[in-house]
Amino acid sequence: MSDDPKVRAELRAQIETRRAGIAAFLHEVRPRRNRLTNISIVSSALAAVFVAGPALAGQPFTDSVKRELSLASGADVWRPLCLAALIVSLVSVISSNLSKSQDLAARVTAAEVCSTELEGVLTSLQFGRLSVKDAVEQYHHSVSKIPFVEELPDTSRALGETWRRRPS
């Protein structure tokens, strides 16, 4: 494979395009992962809070709340608490399993690692420390770890323009 400057520039453009796709993926998936994790944690804690009073204090807790709220029976105290605990427990389980079924944590980690590896390849390629052939091998090795990240179209190559970095 040639170390022609045009080929080198083309590979740099391809790496930048791939990194942009990874950045877009991370921008979308990180918040979803964080949201599902936080929902699971908060819901689990709420389930524990809802059952803590009746579970730890028992009948005295139930009688005290019944008197304070002028309820007819102790069941009017613990039934709504148990129902609330059931609901938030289900929310916790569902959000946790959604995160696991989509393997969000592992996908985010793999995409972050790949982006870092590609940044290293790009830097080495830019400063002539890596041949185009070796850079292509490292590129393929890195992106093979993230088949779930879609590649963005490279409009600069599609239009036949020379790649140049646009200011943010």
mmCIF file with all atom_site columns, C-alpha atoms in Angstrom:
data_model
loop_
_atom_site.group_PDB
_atom_site.id
_atom_site.type_symbol
_atom_site.label_atom_id
_atom_site.label_alt_id
_atom_site.label_comp_id
_atom_site.label_asym_id
_atom_site.label_entity_id
_atom_site.label_seq_id
_atom_site.pdbx_PDB_ins_code
_atom_site.Cartn_x
_atom_site.Cartn_y
_atom_site.Cartn_z
_atom_site.occupancy
_atom_site.B_iso_or_equiv
_atom_site.pdbx_formal_charge
_atom_site.auth_seq_id
_atom_site.auth_comp_id
_atom_site.auth_asym_id
_atom_site.auth_atom_id
_atom_site.pdbx_PDB_model_num
ATOM 1   C CA . MET A 1 1   ? 0.000   0.000  0.000  1.00 0.00 ? 1   MET A CA 1
ATOM 2   C CA . SER A 1 2   ? 1.327   3.406  -0.996 1.00 0.00 ? 2   SER A CA 1
ATOM 3   C CA . ASP A 1 3   ? 2.298   6.121  1.460  1.00 0.00 ? 3   ASP A CA 1
ATOM 4   C CA . ASP A 1 4   ? 1.078   8.668  -1.089 1.00 0.00 ? 4   ASP A CA 1
ATOM 5   C CA . PRO A 1 5   ? -0.045  11.899 0.668  1.00 0.00 ? 5   PRO A CA 1
ATOM 6   C CA . LYS A 1 6   ? -3.463  11.658 -1.036 1.00 0.00 ? 6   LYS A CA 1
ATOM 7   C CA . VAL A 1 7   ? -3.977  8.137  0.315  1.00 0.00 ? 7   VAL A CA 1
ATOM 8   C CA . ARG A 1 8   ? -2.803  9.267  3.738  1.00 0.00 ? 8   ARG A CA 1
ATOM 9   C CA . ALA A 1 9   ? -5.264  12.204 3.645  1.00 0.00 ? 9   ALA A CA 1
ATOM 10  C CA . GLU A 1 10  ? -8.062  9.890  2.511  1.00 0.00 ? 10  GLU A CA 1
ATOM 11  C CA . LEU A 1 11  ? -7.390  7.534  5.418  1.00 0.00 ? 11  LEU A CA 1
ATOM 12  C CA . ARG A 1 12  ? -7.313  10.468 7.861  1.00 0.00 ? 12  ARG A CA 1
ATOM 13  C CA . ALA A 1 13  ? -10.681 11.604 6.499  1.00 0.00 ? 13  ALA A CA 1
ATOM 14  C CA . GLN A 1 14  ? -12.105 8.104  6.888  1.00 0.00 ? 14  GLN A CA 1
ATOM 15  C CA . ILE A 1 15  ? -10.859 7.885  10.473 1.00 0.00 ? 15  ILE A CA 1
ATOM 16  C CA . GLU A 1 16  ? -12.340 11.299 11.302 1.00 0.00 ? 16  GLU A CA 1
ATOM 17  C CA . THR A 1 17  ? -15.662 10.272 9.761  1.00 0.00 ? 17  THR A CA 1
ATOM 18  C CA . ARG A 1 18  ? -15.659 7.050  11.778 1.00 0.00 ? 18  ARG A CA 1
ATOM 19  C CA . ARG A 1 19  ? -14.820 8.934  14.972 1.00 0.00 ? 19  ARG A CA 1
ATOM 20  C CA . ALA A 1 20  ? -17.708 11.315 14.246 1.00 0.00 ? 20  ALA A CA 1
ATOM 21  C CA . GLY A 1 21  ? -20.023 8.290  13.976 1.00 0.00 ? 21  GLY A CA 1
ATOM 22  C CA . ILE A 1 22  ? -18.722 6.991  17.297 1.00 0.00 ? 22  ILE A CA 1
ATOM 23  C CA . ALA A 1 23  ? -19.230 10.416 18.887 1.00 0.00 ? 23  ALA A CA 1
ATOM 24  C CA . ALA A 1 24  ? -22.815 10.516 17.596 1.00 0.00 ? 24  ALA A CA 1
ATOM 25  C CA . PHE A 1 25  ? -23.430 7.011  18.959 1.00 0.00 ? 25  PHE A CA 1
ATOM 26  C CA . LEU A 1 26  ? -22.023 7.956  22.371 1.00 0.00 ? 26  LEU A CA 1
ATOM 27  C CA . HIS A 1 27  ? -24.023 11.193 22.395 1.00 0.00 ? 27  HIS A CA 1
ATOM 28  C CA . GLU A 1 28  ? -27.204 9.153  21.957 1.00 0.00 ? 28  GLU A CA 1
ATOM 29  C CA . VAL A 1 29  ? -26.450 6.086  24.087 1.00 0.00 ? 29  VAL A CA 1
ATOM 30  C CA . ARG A 1 30  ? -24.670 7.505  27.160 1.00 0.00 ? 30  ARG A CA 1
ATOM 31  C CA . PRO A 1 31  ? -27.718 9.452  28.385 1.00 0.00 ? 31  PRO A CA 1
ATOM 32  C CA . ARG A 1 32  ? -29.973 6.417  27.860 1.00 0.00 ? 32  ARG A CA 1
ATOM 33  C CA . ARG A 1 33  ? -27.563 4.194  29.794 1.00 0.00 ? 33  ARG A CA 1
ATOM 34  C CA . ASN A 1 34  ? -27.311 6.742  32.608 1.00 0.00 ? 34  ASN A CA 1
ATOM 35  C CA . ARG A 1 35  ? -31.070 7.271  32.721 1.00 0.00 ? 35  ARG A CA 1
ATOM 36  C CA . LEU A 1 36  ? -31.839 3.550  32.939 1.00 0.00 ? 36  LEU A CA 1
ATOM 37  C CA . THR A 1 37  ? -29.193 3.062  35.622 1.00 0.00 ? 37  THR A CA 1
ATOM 38  C CA . ASN A 1 38  ? -30.478 5.994  37.684 1.00 0.00 ? 38  ASN A CA 1
ATOM 39  C CA . ILE A 1 39  ? -34.095 4.877  37.368 1.00 0.00 ? 39  ILE A CA 1
ATOM 40  C CA . SER A 1 40  ? -33.123 1.415  38.562 1.00 0.00 ? 40  SER A CA 1
ATOM 41  C CA . ILE A 1 41  ? -31.166 2.741  41.558 1.00 0.00 ? 41  ILE A CA 1
ATOM 42  C CA . VAL A 1 42  ? -33.816 5.240  42.660 1.00 0.00 ? 42  VAL A CA 1
ATOM 43  C CA . SER A 1 43  ? -36.658 2.763  42.190 1.00 0.00 ? 43  SER A CA 1
ATOM 44  C CA . SER A 1 44  ? -34.866 0.120  44.256 1.00 0.00 ? 44  SER A CA 1
ATOM 45  C CA . ALA A 1 45  ? -34.277 2.627  47.040 1.00 0.00 ? 45  ALA A CA 1
ATOM 46  C CA . LEU A 1 46  ? -37.917 3.747  46.974 1.00 0.00 ? 46  LEU A CA 1
ATOM 47  C CA . ALA A 1 47  ? -39.112 0.149  47.218 1.00 0.00 ? 47  ALA A CA 1
ATOM 48  C CA . ALA A 1 48  ? -37.014 -0.281 50.348 1.00 0.00 ? 48  ALA A CA 1
ATOM 49  C CA . VAL A 1 49  ? -38.328 2.979  51.836 1.00 0.00 ? 49  VAL A CA 1
ATOM 50  C CA . PHE A 1 50  ? -41.957 2.027  51.216 1.00 0.00 ? 50  PHE A CA 1
ATOM 51  C CA . VAL A 1 51  ? -41.673 -1.262 53.085 1.00 0.00 ? 51  VAL A CA 1
ATOM 52  C CA . ALA A 1 52  ? -39.254 -0.092 55.782 1.00 0.00 ? 52  ALA A CA 1
ATOM 53  C CA . GLY A 1 53  ? -41.877 1.297  58.207 1.00 0.00 ? 53  GLY A CA 1
ATOM 54  C CA . PRO A 1 54  ? -44.154 -1.727 58.369 1.00 0.00 ? 54  PRO A CA 1
ATOM 55  C CA . ALA A 1 55  ? -41.248 -4.176 58.114 1.00 0.00 ? 55  ALA A CA 1
ATOM 56  C CA . LEU A 1 56  ? -39.077 -2.629 60.844 1.00 0.00 ? 56  LEU A CA 1
ATOM 57  C CA . ALA A 1 57  ? -41.635 -1.124 63.240 1.00 0.00 ? 57  ALA A CA 1
ATOM 58  C CA . GLY A 1 58  ? -44.513 -3.502 62.576 1.00 0.00 ? 58  GLY A CA 1
ATOM 59  C CA . GLN A 1 59  ? -47.851 -2.991 64.294 1.00 0.00 ? 59  GLN A CA 1
ATOM 60  C CA . PRO A 1 60  ? -46.844 0.156  66.246 1.00 0.00 ? 60  PRO A CA 1
ATOM 61  C CA . PHE A 1 61  ? -45.941 1.888  62.963 1.00 0.00 ? 61  PHE A CA 1
ATOM 62  C CA . THR A 1 62  ? -49.194 0.838  61.339 1.00 0.00 ? 62  THR A CA 1
ATOM 63  C CA . ASP A 1 63  ? -51.281 1.937  64.368 1.00 0.00 ? 63  ASP A CA 1
ATOM 64  C CA . SER A 1 64  ? -49.488 5.297  64.559 1.00 0.00 ? 64  SER A CA 1
ATOM 65  C CA . VAL A 1 65  ? -50.017 6.113  60.880 1.00 0.00 ? 65  VAL A CA 1
ATOM 66  C CA . LYS A 1 66  ? -53.622 4.878  61.083 1.00 0.00 ? 66  LYS A CA 1
ATOM 67  C CA . ARG A 1 67  ? -54.308 7.306  63.978 1.00 0.00 ? 67  ARG A CA 1
ATOM 68  C CA . GLU A 1 68  ? -52.482 10.255 62.320 1.00 0.00 ? 68  GLU A CA 1
ATOM 69  C CA . LEU A 1 69  ? -54.344 9.863  59.037 1.00 0.00 ? 69  LEU A CA 1
ATOM 70  C CA . SER A 1 70  ? -57.670 8.850  60.621 1.00 0.00 ? 70  SER A CA 1
ATOM 71  C CA . LEU A 1 71  ? -57.811 5.598  58.675 1.00 0.00 ? 71  LEU A CA 1
ATOM 72  C CA . ALA A 1 72  ? -60.236 2.782  59.419 1.00 0.00 ? 72  ALA A CA 1
ATOM 73  C CA . SER A 1 73  ? -57.712 -0.070 59.679 1.00 0.00 ? 73  SER A CA 1
ATOM 74  C CA . GLY A 1 74  ? -54.031 -0.963 59.666 1.00 0.00 ? 74  GLY A CA 1
ATOM 75  C CA . ALA A 1 75  ? -54.493 -2.556 56.253 1.00 0.00 ? 75  ALA A CA 1
ATOM 76  C CA . ASP A 1 76  ? -55.267 0.912  54.875 1.00 0.00 ? 76  ASP A CA 1
ATOM 77  C CA . VAL A 1 77  ? -51.689 1.800  55.846 1.00 0.00 ? 77  VAL A CA 1
ATOM 78  C CA . TRP A 1 78  ? -49.626 -1.155 54.645 1.00 0.00 ? 78  TRP A CA 1
ATOM 79  C CA . ARG A 1 79  ? -51.567 -2.037 51.483 1.00 0.00 ? 79  ARG A CA 1
ATOM 80  C CA . PRO A 1 80  ? -50.799 1.251  49.641 1.00 0.00 ? 80  PRO A CA 1
ATOM 81  C CA . LEU A 1 81  ? -47.172 1.081  50.831 1.00 0.00 ? 81  LEU A CA 1
ATOM 82  C CA . CYS A 1 82  ? -46.811 -2.480 49.542 1.00 0.00 ? 82  CYS A CA 1
ATOM 83  C CA . LEU A 1 83  ? -48.494 -1.557 46.262 1.00 0.00 ? 83  LEU A CA 1
ATOM 84  C CA . ALA A 1 84  ? -46.129 1.404  45.833 1.00 0.00 ? 84  ALA A CA 1
ATOM 85  C CA . ALA A 1 85  ? -43.167 -0.870 46.644 1.00 0.00 ? 85  ALA A CA 1
ATOM 86  C CA . LEU A 1 86  ? -44.387 -3.387 44.062 1.00 0.00 ? 86  LEU A CA 1
ATOM 87  C CA . ILE A 1 87  ? -44.724 -0.725 41.370 1.00 0.00 ? 87  ILE A CA 1
ATOM 88  C CA . VAL A 1 88  ? -41.302 0.837  41.920 1.00 0.00 ? 88  VAL A CA 1
ATOM 89  C CA . SER A 1 89  ? -39.723 -2.622 42.166 1.00 0.00 ? 89  SER A CA 1
ATOM 90  C CA . LEU A 1 90  ? -41.168 -3.461 38.751 1.00 0.00 ? 90  LEU A CA 1
ATOM 91  C CA . VAL A 1 91  ? -39.849 -0.174 37.341 1.00 0.00 ? 91  VAL A CA 1
ATOM 92  C CA . SER A 1 92  ? -36.412 -1.006 38.763 1.00 0.00 ? 92  SER A CA 1
ATOM 93  C CA . VAL A 1 93  ? -36.386 -4.505 37.278 1.00 0.00 ? 93  VAL A CA 1
ATOM 94  C CA . ILE A 1 94  ? -37.607 -3.333 33.889 1.00 0.00 ? 94  ILE A CA 1
ATOM 95  C CA . SER A 1 95  ? -35.068 -0.498 33.596 1.00 0.00 ? 95  SER A CA 1
ATOM 96  C CA . SER A 1 96  ? -32.230 -2.743 34.756 1.00 0.00 ? 96  SER A CA 1
ATOM 97  C CA . ASN A 1 97  ? -33.144 -5.477 32.288 1.00 0.00 ? 97  ASN A CA 1
ATOM 98  C CA . LEU A 1 98  ? -33.566 -3.015 29.418 1.00 0.00 ? 98  LEU A CA 1
ATOM 99  C CA . SER A 1 99  ? -30.052 -1.757 30.050 1.00 0.00 ? 99  SER A CA 1
ATOM 100 C CA . LYS A 1 100 ? -28.668 -5.286 30.235 1.00 0.00 ? 100 LYS A CA 1
ATOM 101 C CA . SER A 1 101 ? -30.570 -6.570 27.206 1.00 0.00 ? 101 SER A CA 1
ATOM 102 C CA . GLN A 1 102 ? -29.168 -3.749 25.082 1.00 0.00 ? 102 GLN A CA 1
ATOM 103 C CA . ASP A 1 103 ? -25.732 -4.229 26.670 1.00 0.00 ? 103 ASP A CA 1
ATOM 104 C CA . LEU A 1 104 ? -25.408 -0.467 26.935 1.00 0.00 ? 104 LEU A CA 1
ATOM 105 C CA . ALA A 1 105 ? -22.516 -0.353 29.411 1.00 0.00 ? 105 ALA A CA 1
ATOM 106 C CA . ALA A 1 106 ? -20.327 -2.674 27.318 1.00 0.00 ? 106 ALA A CA 1
ATOM 107 C CA . ARG A 1 107 ? -21.218 -0.887 24.084 1.00 0.00 ? 107 ARG A CA 1
ATOM 108 C CA . VAL A 1 108 ? -20.369 2.534  25.501 1.00 0.00 ? 108 VAL A CA 1
ATOM 109 C CA . THR A 1 109 ? -17.049 1.222  26.816 1.00 0.00 ? 109 THR A CA 1
ATOM 110 C CA . ALA A 1 110 ? -16.167 -0.437 23.489 1.00 0.00 ? 110 ALA A CA 1
ATOM 111 C CA . ALA A 1 111 ? -17.022 2.729  21.544 1.00 0.00 ? 111 ALA A CA 1
ATOM 112 C CA . GLU A 1 112 ? -14.946 4.900  23.891 1.00 0.00 ? 112 GLU A CA 1
ATOM 113 C CA . VAL A 1 113 ? -11.965 2.556  23.594 1.00 0.00 ? 113 VAL A CA 1
ATOM 114 C CA . CYS A 1 114 ? -12.275 2.445  19.803 1.00 0.00 ? 114 CYS A CA 1
ATOM 115 C CA . SER A 1 115 ? -12.441 6.229  19.581 1.00 0.00 ? 115 SER A CA 1
ATOM 116 C CA . THR A 1 116 ? -9.289  6.522  21.682 1.00 0.00 ? 116 THR A CA 1
ATOM 117 C CA . GLU A 1 117 ? -7.494  3.917  19.563 1.00 0.00 ? 117 GLU A CA 1
ATOM 118 C CA . LEU A 1 118 ? -8.510  5.728  16.370 1.00 0.00 ? 118 LEU A CA 1
ATOM 119 C CA . GLU A 1 119 ? -7.269  9.011  17.803 1.00 0.00 ? 119 GLU A CA 1
ATOM 120 C CA . GLY A 1 120 ? -3.892  7.343  18.362 1.00 0.00 ? 120 GLY A CA 1
ATOM 121 C CA . VAL A 1 121 ? -3.849  5.974  14.814 1.00 0.00 ? 121 VAL A CA 1
ATOM 122 C CA . LEU A 1 122 ? -4.804  9.383  13.443 1.00 0.00 ? 122 LEU A CA 1
ATOM 123 C CA . THR A 1 123 ? -2.086  11.165 15.408 1.00 0.00 ? 123 THR A CA 1
ATOM 124 C CA . SER A 1 124 ? 0.579   8.647  14.386 1.00 0.00 ? 124 SER A CA 1
ATOM 125 C CA . LEU A 1 125 ? -0.580  8.865  10.786 1.00 0.00 ? 125 LEU A CA 1
ATOM 126 C CA . GLN A 1 126 ? -0.558  12.667 10.767 1.00 0.00 ? 126 GLN A CA 1
ATOM 127 C CA . PHE A 1 127 ? 2.966   12.912 12.107 1.00 0.00 ? 127 PHE A CA 1
ATOM 128 C CA . GLY A 1 128 ? 4.381   10.208 9.852  1.00 0.00 ? 128 GLY A CA 1
ATOM 129 C CA . ARG A 1 129 ? 5.071   7.731  12.652 1.00 0.00 ? 129 ARG A CA 1
ATOM 130 C CA . LEU A 1 130 ? 2.879   5.095  11.031 1.00 0.00 ? 130 LEU A CA 1
ATOM 131 C CA . SER A 1 131 ? 2.759   3.800  7.496  1.00 0.00 ? 131 SER A CA 1
ATOM 132 C CA . VAL A 1 132 ? -0.560  3.837  5.686  1.00 0.00 ? 132 VAL A CA 1
ATOM 133 C CA . LYS A 1 133 ? -0.527  0.026  5.565  1.00 0.00 ? 133 LYS A CA 1
ATOM 134 C CA . ASP A 1 134 ? -0.085  -0.266 9.339  1.00 0.00 ? 134 ASP A CA 1
ATOM 135 C CA . ALA A 1 135 ? -2.653  2.470  9.953  1.00 0.00 ? 135 ALA A CA 1
ATOM 136 C CA . VAL A 1 136 ? -5.219  0.622  7.827  1.00 0.00 ? 136 VAL A CA 1
ATOM 137 C CA . GLU A 1 137 ? -4.600  -2.582 9.793  1.00 0.00 ? 137 GLU A CA 1
ATOM 138 C CA . GLN A 1 138 ? -4.980  -0.768 13.108 1.00 0.00 ? 138 GLN A CA 1
ATOM 139 C CA . TYR A 1 139 ? -8.099  0.993  11.820 1.00 0.00 ? 139 TYR A CA 1
ATOM 140 C CA . HIS A 1 140 ? -9.752  -2.288 10.849 1.00 0.00 ? 140 HIS A CA 1
ATOM 141 C CA . HIS A 1 141 ? -8.715  -3.915 14.119 1.00 0.00 ? 141 HIS A CA 1
ATOM 142 C CA . SER A 1 142 ? -10.277 -1.058 16.111 1.00 0.00 ? 142 SER A CA 1
ATOM 143 C CA . VAL A 1 143 ? -13.558 -0.707 14.218 1.00 0.00 ? 143 VAL A CA 1
ATOM 144 C CA . SER A 1 144 ? -14.144 -4.462 14.217 1.00 0.00 ? 144 SER A CA 1
ATOM 145 C CA . LYS A 1 145 ? -14.876 -4.095 17.959 1.00 0.00 ? 145 LYS A CA 1
ATOM 146 C CA . ILE A 1 146 ? -17.886 -1.841 17.338 1.00 0.00 ? 146 ILE A CA 1
ATOM 147 C CA . PRO A 1 147 ? -20.107 -3.383 14.657 1.00 0.00 ? 147 PRO A CA 1
ATOM 148 C CA . PHE A 1 148 ? -23.135 -1.839 16.409 1.00 0.00 ? 148 PHE A CA 1
ATOM 149 C CA . VAL A 1 149 ? -21.982 1.718  15.581 1.00 0.00 ? 149 VAL A CA 1
ATOM 150 C CA . GLU A 1 150 ? -23.250 2.889  12.217 1.00 0.00 ? 150 GLU A CA 1
ATOM 151 C CA . GLU A 1 151 ? -20.826 4.632  9.927  1.00 0.00 ? 151 GLU A CA 1
ATOM 152 C CA . LEU A 1 152 ? -21.782 8.181  9.037  1.00 0.00 ? 152 LEU A CA 1
ATOM 153 C CA . PRO A 1 153 ? -21.655 9.118  5.372  1.00 0.00 ? 153 PRO A CA 1
ATOM 154 C CA . ASP A 1 154 ? -18.554 11.091 4.489  1.00 0.00 ? 154 ASP A CA 1
ATOM 155 C CA . THR A 1 155 ? -19.988 13.961 2.481  1.00 0.00 ? 155 THR A CA 1
ATOM 156 C CA . SER A 1 156 ? -16.589 15.446 1.691  1.00 0.00 ? 156 SER A CA 1
ATOM 157 C CA . ARG A 1 157 ? -15.450 12.292 -0.100 1.00 0.00 ? 157 ARG A CA 1
ATOM 158 C CA . ALA A 1 158 ? -18.836 11.827 -1.743 1.00 0.00 ? 158 ALA A CA 1
ATOM 159 C CA . LEU A 1 159 ? -18.580 15.316 -3.194 1.00 0.00 ? 159 LEU A CA 1
ATOM 160 C CA . GLY A 1 160 ? -14.963 14.799 -4.210 1.00 0.00 ? 160 GLY A CA 1
ATOM 161 C CA . GLU A 1 161 ? -13.724 17.606 -1.951 1.00 0.00 ? 161 GLU A CA 1
ATOM 162 C CA . THR A 1 162 ? -10.470 17.544 -0.071 1.00 0.00 ? 162 THR A CA 1
ATOM 163 C CA . TRP A 1 163 ? -11.012 16.732 3.579  1.00 0.00 ? 163 TRP A CA 1
ATOM 164 C CA . ARG A 1 164 ? -10.570 19.554 5.985  1.00 0.00 ? 164 ARG A CA 1
ATOM 165 C CA . ARG A 1 165 ? -11.532 19.917 9.602  1.00 0.00 ? 165 ARG A CA 1
ATOM 166 C CA . ARG A 1 166 ? -14.366 22.339 10.185 1.00 0.00 ? 166 ARG A CA 1
ATOM 167 C CA . PRO A 1 167 ? -14.202 24.594 13.245 1.00 0.00 ? 167 PRO A CA 1
ATOM 168 C CA . SER A 1 168 ? -16.672 23.692 15.975 1.00 0.00 ? 168 SER A CA 1
#
